């Protein structure tokens, strides 16, 4: 279902974003029927192809006992992804993989609802052994074995309750991209940046890659505001740029951090030369500087930019856990950016969280599309409470549009941090309002019928 055409801004590569979702609901029969909802995000054309792939994969669930599937979600994930004929059209990438993500996410949603817990709480309450059994390990044991994962999780077990209490109280750190889209006027950039600072955010991201002079001008406008104490919320003194959380992030005098995102627009040499020219705006990292599956290209860019104090981040278009494995093994990234729908659901996300924790790389998930913010707060909470044990250097992307379509929308507190999902009925937080589906489902939703009439 296409939900909104993003007309007010854009990115260097994806210039025509029609925010869309391939959405699935699965049901059980019997005396106590269960339901699970899942989705994957697209930007328009091709959404119908993903829906067809979801339907084919979901057919495999017919006749299965959900309790058997829940016993080992890692084995369930492996079974769902191992159909030899369907796998051929991946394998484990592209349309078939993101379709598998929607189905796997729906199963996890059903599992959490059956237990009466939000998804993150379901997972962090698992024992280390149960969490390992819920994880996809095929093809990554050269980076982390099941025994290593078990030892890592056991080491974090003791502090889980304390970390859960802390994050419930203060929220999970967020960053905002609201002012950073290409195509905004300078006045709009300044206004939106001031609003974001006043809302408590201190990490900001802007899109780059169309024109270096324009990027410098826009970046300096943002910097002039986020580095100026006069725009801070009343009573706030900002943050110490020298504290541990901000070291290596090129934080300004108020402790504000700027990141930049090219959305894959450059070849490797272009990326290096272009980003060097943006050094005056002091970015923490360049996100997606080149093709998302070019591991050695990212490694070369990171090596070349390190003397300039600029890191490298990627992951929203990383096909699968094996790409993340190689990015980490090649020391190609400073920040790991998982996507809740590009990866094939929670079980594969868990494998990336475990690898990133072993390699000591912070996970800052991508959340730029419809439903992604609702999803990824659960994943970041799992990472902090059960896996990495830290949120000091982590920030989770937040965008302020399209949350109205969900029964359990995410929210931000006055400090610019995500609130912790706490409704025991919400599962993975992705259930849509029936009215949104009735209005926007393609091609027979009321919005589209009306549009055709015009």
CSV table of C-alpha atoms in Angstrom, one decimal, residues 45-425:
chain,number,residue,atom,x,y,z
A,45,UNK,CA,6.9,0.5,-7.8
A,46,UNK,CA,7.9,-3.1,-7.0
A,47,UNK,CA,5.8,-3.2,-3.9
A,48,UNK,CA,3.3,-5.5,-5.6
A,49,UNK,CA,6.2,-7.9,-6.5
A,50,UNK,CA,7.2,-8.1,-2.8
A,51,UNK,CA,3.5,-8.8,-1.9
A,52,UNK,CA,3.5,-11.8,-4.3
A,53,UNK,CA,6.7,-13.1,-2.8
A,54,UNK,CA,5.3,-12.7,0.7
A,55,UNK,CA,2.2,-14.7,-0.3
A,56,UNK,CA,4.3,-17.6,-1.6
A,57,UNK,CA,6.4,-17.7,1.5
A,58,UNK,CA,3.5,-17.4,3.9
A,59,UNK,CA,1.8,-20.4,2.2
A,60,UNK,CA,4.6,-22.5,3.9
A,61,UNK,CA,3.1,-21.7,7.3
A,62,UNK,CA,-0.3,-23.3,6.5
A,63,UNK,CA,-0.8,-26.3,8.7
A,64,UNK,CA,2.1,-25.6,11.1
A,65,UNK,CA,1.6,-25.4,14.8
A,66,UNK,CA,2.7,-22.0,16.0
A,67,UNK,CA,3.9,-23.3,19.3
A,68,UNK,CA,6.3,-25.6,17.5
A,69,UNK,CA,7.6,-22.6,15.4
A,70,UNK,CA,8.1,-20.5,18.6
A,71,UNK,CA,10.2,-23.2,20.3
A,72,UNK,CA,13.3,-22.3,18.2
A,73,UNK,CA,12.8,-19.2,16.1
A,74,UNK,CA,16.3,-19.7,14.7
A,75,UNK,CA,15.3,-23.1,13.3
A,76,UNK,CA,12.0,-21.6,12.1
A,77,UNK,CA,13.9,-18.9,10.3
A,78,UNK,CA,16.2,-21.4,8.7
A,79,UNK,CA,13.3,-23.6,7.5
A,80,UNK,CA,11.4,-20.6,6.1
A,81,UNK,CA,14.4,-19.4,4.2
A,82,UNK,CA,15.6,-22.8,2.9
A,83,UNK,CA,13.0,-23.7,0.3
A,84,UNK,CA,15.5,-24.7,-2.5
A,85,UNK,CA,13.3,-23.4,-5.4
A,86,UNK,CA,12.4,-20.1,-3.7
A,87,UNK,CA,15.9,-19.6,-2.4
A,88,UNK,CA,17.2,-19.9,-6.0
A,89,UNK,CA,15.8,-16.4,-6.8
A,90,UNK,CA,17.9,-14.9,-4.0
A,91,UNK,CA,19.6,-16.5,-2.5
A,92,UNK,CA,19.0,-14.6,0.7
A,93,UNK,CA,18.9,-11.2,-1.0
A,94,UNK,CA,16.6,-9.0,-3.0
A,95,UNK,CA,12.8,-9.4,-3.2
A,96,UNK,CA,12.6,-12.9,-1.8
A,97,UNK,CA,14.7,-11.9,1.2
A,98,UNK,CA,12.8,-8.8,2.2
A,99,UNK,CA,9.6,-10.8,1.7
A,100,UNK,CA,11.0,-13.4,4.1
A,101,UNK,CA,11.6,-10.5,6.5
A,102,UNK,CA,7.9,-9.5,6.5
A,103,UNK,CA,6.8,-13.1,7.2
A,104,UNK,CA,9.4,-13.6,9.9
A,105,UNK,CA,8.5,-10.3,11.5
A,106,UNK,CA,4.9,-11.3,11.5
A,107,UNK,CA,5.7,-14.6,13.3
A,108,UNK,CA,7.7,-12.7,15.9
A,109,UNK,CA,4.8,-10.3,16.3
A,110,UNK,CA,2.5,-13.3,16.9
A,111,UNK,CA,4.9,-14.9,19.3
A,112,UNK,CA,5.2,-11.7,21.4
A,113,UNK,CA,1.4,-11.2,21.4
A,114,UNK,CA,0.9,-14.8,22.5
A,115,UNK,CA,3.2,-14.1,25.5
A,116,UNK,CA,1.6,-10.8,26.3
A,117,UNK,CA,4.8,-8.8,25.9
A,118,UNK,CA,6.2,-6.1,23.5
A,119,UNK,CA,8.7,-7.8,21.2
A,120,UNK,CA,11.8,-6.3,22.9
A,121,UNK,CA,10.6,-7.6,26.3
A,122,UNK,CA,10.0,-11.1,24.9
A,123,UNK,CA,13.6,-11.3,23.6
A,124,UNK,CA,15.4,-9.7,26.6
A,125,UNK,CA,13.5,-12.0,29.0
A,126,UNK,CA,14.9,-15.0,27.1
A,127,UNK,CA,17.8,-16.9,28.6
A,128,UNK,CA,21.1,-16.7,26.7
A,129,UNK,CA,20.4,-20.3,25.5
A,130,UNK,CA,16.9,-19.4,24.2
A,131,UNK,CA,18.2,-16.2,22.5
A,132,UNK,CA,21.0,-18.1,20.7
A,133,UNK,CA,18.4,-20.7,19.6
A,134,UNK,CA,16.3,-17.8,18.2
A,135,UNK,CA,19.3,-16.5,16.1
A,136,UNK,CA,20.3,-17.3,12.5
A,137,UNK,CA,23.9,-18.6,12.5
A,138,UNK,CA,24.3,-20.2,9.0
A,139,UNK,CA,27.3,-18.8,7.1
A,140,UNK,CA,28.6,-16.6,10.0
A,141,UNK,CA,30.3,-19.0,12.3
A,142,UNK,CA,33.7,-17.8,11.0
A,143,UNK,CA,32.8,-14.5,12.6
A,144,UNK,CA,31.0,-15.7,15.7
A,145,UNK,CA,30.1,-19.2,16.8
A,146,UNK,CA,27.1,-20.2,18.9
A,147,UNK,CA,29.4,-20.8,21.9
A,148,UNK,CA,30.9,-17.3,21.5
A,149,UNK,CA,27.5,-15.8,21.3
A,150,UNK,CA,26.4,-17.7,24.3
A,151,UNK,CA,29.4,-16.5,26.3
A,152,UNK,CA,28.8,-12.9,25.2
A,153,UNK,CA,25.1,-13.1,26.3
A,154,UNK,CA,25.9,-14.7,29.6
A,155,UNK,CA,28.4,-12.0,30.4
A,156,UNK,CA,25.7,-9.4,29.9
A,157,UNK,CA,23.0,-11.4,31.9
A,158,UNK,CA,23.7,-9.9,35.3
A,159,UNK,CA,23.1,-6.3,34.4
A,160,UNK,CA,20.0,-6.8,32.3
A,161,UNK,CA,17.4,-5.7,34.9
A,162,UNK,CA,19.4,-2.5,35.7
A,163,UNK,CA,19.8,-1.6,32.1
A,164,UNK,CA,16.1,-2.2,31.5
A,165,UNK,CA,15.2,0.1,34.4
A,166,UNK,CA,17.6,2.8,33.1
A,167,UNK,CA,16.2,2.9,29.6
A,168,UNK,CA,12.6,2.9,30.8
A,169,UNK,CA,13.5,6.0,32.8
A,170,UNK,CA,15.5,8.0,30.3
A,171,UNK,CA,14.6,6.6,26.9
A,172,UNK,CA,16.8,5.4,24.0
A,173,UNK,CA,19.0,8.0,22.2
A,174,UNK,CA,17.7,9.2,18.9
A,175,UNK,CA,18.8,11.4,16.0
A,176,UNK,CA,16.8,13.4,13.5
A,177,UNK,CA,16.9,13.9,9.7
A,178,UNK,CA,14.0,16.4,9.5
A,179,UNK,CA,16.1,19.3,8.4
A,180,UNK,CA,18.5,17.4,6.2
A,181,UNK,CA,16.6,16.5,3.1
A,182,UNK,CA,17.8,17.7,-0.3
A,183,UNK,CA,15.7,20.4,-1.9
A,184,UNK,CA,14.8,22.3,1.2
A,185,UNK,CA,15.3,26.1,1.2
A,186,UNK,CA,17.9,27.6,3.5
A,187,UNK,CA,15.1,29.2,5.6
A,188,UNK,CA,13.4,25.8,6.0
A,189,UNK,CA,16.6,24.1,6.9
A,190,UNK,CA,17.2,26.7,9.6
A,191,UNK,CA,13.7,26.6,11.0
A,192,UNK,CA,13.6,22.8,11.2
A,193,UNK,CA,17.0,22.6,12.7
A,194,UNK,CA,16.0,25.1,15.5
A,195,UNK,CA,12.9,23.0,16.1
A,196,UNK,CA,14.9,19.8,16.4
A,197,UNK,CA,17.3,21.4,18.9
A,198,UNK,CA,14.4,22.8,20.9
A,199,UNK,CA,12.9,19.3,21.0
A,200,UNK,CA,16.0,18.0,22.7
A,201,UNK,CA,17.9,16.3,19.9
A,202,UNK,CA,21.7,16.6,19.7
A,203,UNK,CA,22.5,14.3,16.8
A,204,UNK,CA,21.4,15.5,13.3
A,205,UNK,CA,21.8,14.0,9.8
A,206,UNK,CA,21.7,15.7,6.4
A,207,UNK,CA,21.6,14.2,2.9
A,208,UNK,CA,24.5,15.0,0.6
A,209,UNK,CA,25.8,14.1,-2.9
A,210,UNK,CA,24.0,16.3,-5.4
A,211,UNK,CA,26.3,19.4,-5.2
A,212,UNK,CA,29.3,19.9,-2.9
A,213,UNK,CA,28.9,23.7,-2.7
A,214,UNK,CA,25.3,23.3,-1.7
A,215,UNK,CA,26.1,20.6,0.8
A,216,UNK,CA,28.7,22.8,2.4
A,217,UNK,CA,26.3,25.8,2.6
A,218,UNK,CA,23.5,23.6,4.1
A,219,UNK,CA,25.9,21.9,6.5
A,220,UNK,CA,27.3,25.3,7.8
A,221,UNK,CA,23.7,26.5,8.3
A,222,UNK,CA,22.9,23.4,10.4
A,223,UNK,CA,26.3,23.7,12.3
A,224,UNK,CA,25.7,27.4,13.0
A,225,UNK,CA,22.5,26.5,14.9
A,226,UNK,CA,23.3,23.2,16.6
A,227,UNK,CA,26.6,24.6,17.9
A,228,UNK,CA,25.0,27.8,19.3
A,229,UNK,CA,23.9,27.6,23.0
A,230,UNK,CA,21.1,30.2,22.4
A,231,UNK,CA,19.0,27.6,20.6
A,232,UNK,CA,19.2,24.9,23.3
A,233,UNK,CA,16.0,24.1,25.3
A,234,UNK,CA,15.5,26.3,28.3
A,235,UNK,CA,17.7,25.2,31.2
A,236,UNK,CA,19.9,23.1,29.0
A,237,UNK,CA,23.7,23.7,28.8
A,238,UNK,CA,24.2,21.1,26.1
A,239,UNK,CA,26.7,18.3,26.5
A,240,UNK,CA,30.4,18.2,27.1
A,241,UNK,CA,31.9,17.4,23.7
A,242,UNK,CA,34.9,15.7,25.4
A,243,UNK,CA,32.9,13.1,27.3
A,244,UNK,CA,33.2,9.4,26.4
A,245,UNK,CA,29.9,9.3,24.6
A,246,UNK,CA,30.9,11.9,22.1
A,247,UNK,CA,34.6,11.2,21.6
A,248,UNK,CA,35.5,10.7,18.0
A,249,UNK,CA,32.1,12.1,16.8
A,250,UNK,CA,33.4,15.6,15.9
A,251,UNK,CA,30.9,17.1,18.4
A,252,UNK,CA,30.7,20.9,18.5
A,253,UNK,CA,30.8,23.2,21.5
A,254,UNK,CA,27.3,22.3,22.7
A,255,UNK,CA,28.0,18.6,22.2
A,256,UNK,CA,26.0,18.4,19.0
A,257,UNK,CA,26.9,15.8,16.3
A,258,UNK,CA,26.3,16.1,12.6
A,259,UNK,CA,26.2,13.0,10.2
A,260,UNK,CA,25.9,13.0,6.4
A,261,UNK,CA,24.3,10.4,4.1
A,262,UNK,CA,25.0,10.0,0.4
A,263,UNK,CA,22.5,7.1,-0.3
A,264,UNK,CA,25.0,5.2,-2.5
A,265,UNK,CA,25.6,8.0,-5.1
A,266,UNK,CA,29.4,7.7,-5.6
A,267,UNK,CA,32.1,5.4,-6.9
A,268,UNK,CA,34.8,4.8,-4.4
A,269,UNK,CA,37.3,7.5,-5.6
A,270,UNK,CA,34.5,10.0,-6.0
A,271,UNK,CA,33.4,9.3,-2.4
A,272,UNK,CA,36.8,9.9,-1.0
A,273,UNK,CA,37.4,13.2,-2.8
A,274,UNK,CA,33.8,14.5,-2.3
A,275,UNK,CA,33.7,13.8,1.5
A,276,UNK,CA,37.2,15.4,2.1
A,277,UNK,CA,35.7,18.6,0.8
A,278,UNK,CA,33.0,18.4,3.5
A,279,UNK,CA,35.5,18.3,6.3
A,280,UNK,CA,34.6,21.9,7.3
A,281,UNK,CA,31.2,20.9,8.6
A,282,UNK,CA,32.8,18.2,10.8
A,283,UNK,CA,30.7,15.1,10.2
A,284,UNK,CA,30.9,12.1,12.5
A,285,UNK,CA,30.4,9.7,9.5
A,286,UNK,CA,29.5,9.4,5.9
A,287,UNK,CA,26.6,7.0,5.4
A,288,UNK,CA,26.3,4.8,2.3
A,289,UNK,CA,29.1,6.5,0.4
A,290,UNK,CA,29.0,3.8,-2.4
A,291,UNK,CA,27.3,0.6,-3.4
A,292,UNK,CA,26.0,-1.2,-0.3
A,293,UNK,CA,27.6,-4.5,-1.1
A,294,UNK,CA,31.0,-3.2,-1.9
A,295,UNK,CA,32.8,-4.3,1.2
A,296,UNK,CA,36.4,-3.5,0.1
A,297,UNK,CA,35.2,-0.2,-1.3
A,298,UNK,CA,33.9,0.8,2.1
A,299,UNK,CA,37.1,-0.3,3.7
A,300,UNK,CA,39.1,1.9,1.2
A,301,UNK,CA,36.9,4.9,1.9
A,302,UNK,CA,37.2,4.4,5.7
A,303,UNK,CA,41.0,4.2,5.4
A,304,UNK,CA,41.2,7.3,3.3
A,305,UNK,CA,38.9,9.4,5.5
A,306,UNK,CA,40.3,8.4,8.8
A,307,UNK,CA,43.0,11.1,8.8
A,308,UNK,CA,40.3,13.6,8.3
A,309,UNK,CA,38.4,12.4,11.3
A,310,UNK,CA,35.4,11.2,9.4
A,311,UNK,CA,34.0,7.7,9.9
A,312,UNK,CA,32.0,5.4,7.6
A,313,UNK,CA,28.5,3.9,8.2
A,314,UNK,CA,26.3,1.6,6.2
A,315,UNK,CA,23.8,-1.2,6.4
A,316,UNK,CA,20.3,-0.1,5.4
A,317,UNK,CA,20.7,-1.8,2.1
A,318,UNK,CA,23.1,-4.6,3.2
A,319,UNK,CA,21.5,-7.7,1.8
A,320,UNK,CA,22.0,-10.1,4.7
A,321,UNK,CA,24.1,-11.0,7.7
A,322,UNK,CA,26.9,-12.2,5.5
A,323,UNK,CA,27.4,-8.7,4.1
A,324,UNK,CA,27.6,-7.3,7.7
A,325,UNK,CA,30.0,-10.1,8.6
A,326,UNK,CA,32.4,-9.1,5.9
A,327,UNK,CA,32.0,-5.3,6.6
A,328,UNK,CA,33.0,-6.1,10.2
A,329,UNK,CA,35.8,-8.5,9.3
A,330,UNK,CA,37.3,-6.0,6.8
A,331,UNK,CA,37.1,-3.2,9.3
A,332,UNK,CA,35.1,-1.3,6.7
A,333,UNK,CA,32.6,0.5,9.0
A,334,UNK,CA,32.6,2.6,12.2
A,335,UNK,CA,28.8,2.3,12.6
A,336,UNK,CA,26.6,-0.7,11.8
A,337,UNK,CA,23.1,0.3,10.4
A,338,UNK,CA,20.8,-2.6,10.4
A,339,UNK,CA,17.4,-2.4,8.7
A,340,UNK,CA,14.5,-4.2,10.2
A,341,UNK,CA,12.9,-5.1,6.8
A,342,UNK,CA,15.9,-5.5,4.5
A,343,UNK,CA,17.2,-8.2,6.8
A,344,UNK,CA,14.9,-11.2,6.9
A,345,UNK,CA,13.3,-10.5,10.3
A,346,UNK,CA,14.3,-10.5,13.9
A,347,UNK,CA,16.2,-13.8,13.8
A,348,UNK,CA,18.7,-12.4,11.3
A,349,UNK,CA,18.9,-9.1,13.1
A,350,UNK,CA,20.0,-10.9,16.2
A,351,UNK,CA,22.9,-12.4,14.3
A,352,UNK,CA,24.1,-9.0,13.2
A,353,UNK,CA,23.7,-7.5,16.7
A,354,UNK,CA,25.8,-10.4,18.1
A,355,UNK,CA,28.6,-9.9,15.5
A,356,UNK,CA,28.7,-6.1,16.0
A,357,UNK,CA,29.0,-6.6,19.8
A,358,UNK,CA,31.9,-9.0,19.3
A,359,UNK,CA,33.7,-6.6,16.9
A,360,UNK,CA,32.9,-3.6,19.2
A,361,UNK,CA,31.0,-1.6,16.5
A,362,UNK,CA,28.0,0.4,17.6
A,363,UNK,CA,24.6,-0.4,16.0
A,364,UNK,CA,22.6,2.6,14.9
A,365,UNK,CA,19.6,1.3,12.9
A,366,UNK,CA,18.1,2.8,9.8
A,367,UNK,CA,14.5,4.0,10.3
A,368,UNK,CA,13.8,6.4,7.4
A,369,UNK,CA,10.6,4.7,6.1
A,370,UNK,CA,7.0,3.9,7.1
A,371,UNK,CA,6.9,1.6,10.1
A,372,UNK,CA,10.7,1.4,10.6
A,373,UNK,CA,10.7,3.6,13.6
A,374,UNK,CA,8.1,1.4,15.2
A,375,UNK,CA,10.2,-1.6,14.5
A,376,UNK,CA,13.7,-0.5,15.3
A,377,UNK,CA,13.2,0.8,18.8
A,378,UNK,CA,12.6,-2.9,19.8
A,379,UNK,CA,15.8,-3.9,18.1
A,380,UNK,CA,17.9,-1.2,19.8
A,381,UNK,CA,16.4,-2.1,23.2
A,382,UNK,CA,17.4,-5.8,22.6
A,383,UNK,CA,20.9,-4.6,21.7
A,384,UNK,CA,21.3,-2.4,24.8
A,385,UNK,CA,19.7,-4.6,27.4
A,386,UNK,CA,20.8,-8.1,26.3
A,387,UNK,CA,23.6,-8.0,23.7
A,388,UNK,CA,26.0,-5.0,23.7
A,389,UNK,CA,25.1,-3.7,27.2
A,390,UNK,CA,25.7,-0.1,26.1
A,391,UNK,CA,23.9,2.8,24.5
A,392,UNK,CA,26.6,5.4,25.1
A,393,UNK,CA,27.6,5.9,21.5
A,394,UNK,CA,24.4,4.6,19.9
A,395,UNK,CA,21.7,6.7,18.3
A,396,UNK,CA,18.5,5.5,16.6
A,397,UNK,CA,17.1,7.3,13.6
A,398,UNK,CA,13.8,9.1,14.0
A,399,UNK,CA,11.5,10.6,11.4
A,400,UNK,CA,8.3,12.4,12.3
A,401,UNK,CA,5.9,11.2,9.5
A,402,UNK,CA,3.4,8.4,8.9
A,403,UNK,CA,3.2,7.2,12.5
A,404,UNK,CA,-0.5,7.9,12.5
A,405,UNK,CA,-1.2,4.7,10.5
A,406,UNK,CA,-0.2,2.5,13.5
A,407,UNK,CA,-2.1,1.4,16.5
A,408,UNK,CA,1.0,1.6,18.7
A,409,UNK,CA,3.1,4.4,17.2
A,410,UNK,CA,6.6,5.1,18.6
A,411,UNK,CA,7.1,8.4,20.5
A,412,UNK,CA,9.9,10.7,21.6
A,413,UNK,CA,10.4,12.3,25.0
A,414,UNK,CA,11.4,15.9,25.8
A,415,UNK,CA,15.1,14.9,25.7
A,416,UNK,CA,15.0,13.7,22.1
A,417,UNK,CA,15.0,10.0,23.1
A,418,UNK,CA,12.6,7.2,22.2
A,419,UNK,CA,10.2,6.1,24.8
A,420,UNK,CA,10.2,2.4,25.6
A,421,UNK,CA,7.2,0.5,24.1
A,422,UNK,CA,5.3,-0.8,27.1
A,423,UNK,CA,1.8,-2.0,26.0
A,424,UNK,CA,1.7,-5.8,26.5
A,425,UNK,CA,-0.7,-6.1,23.5
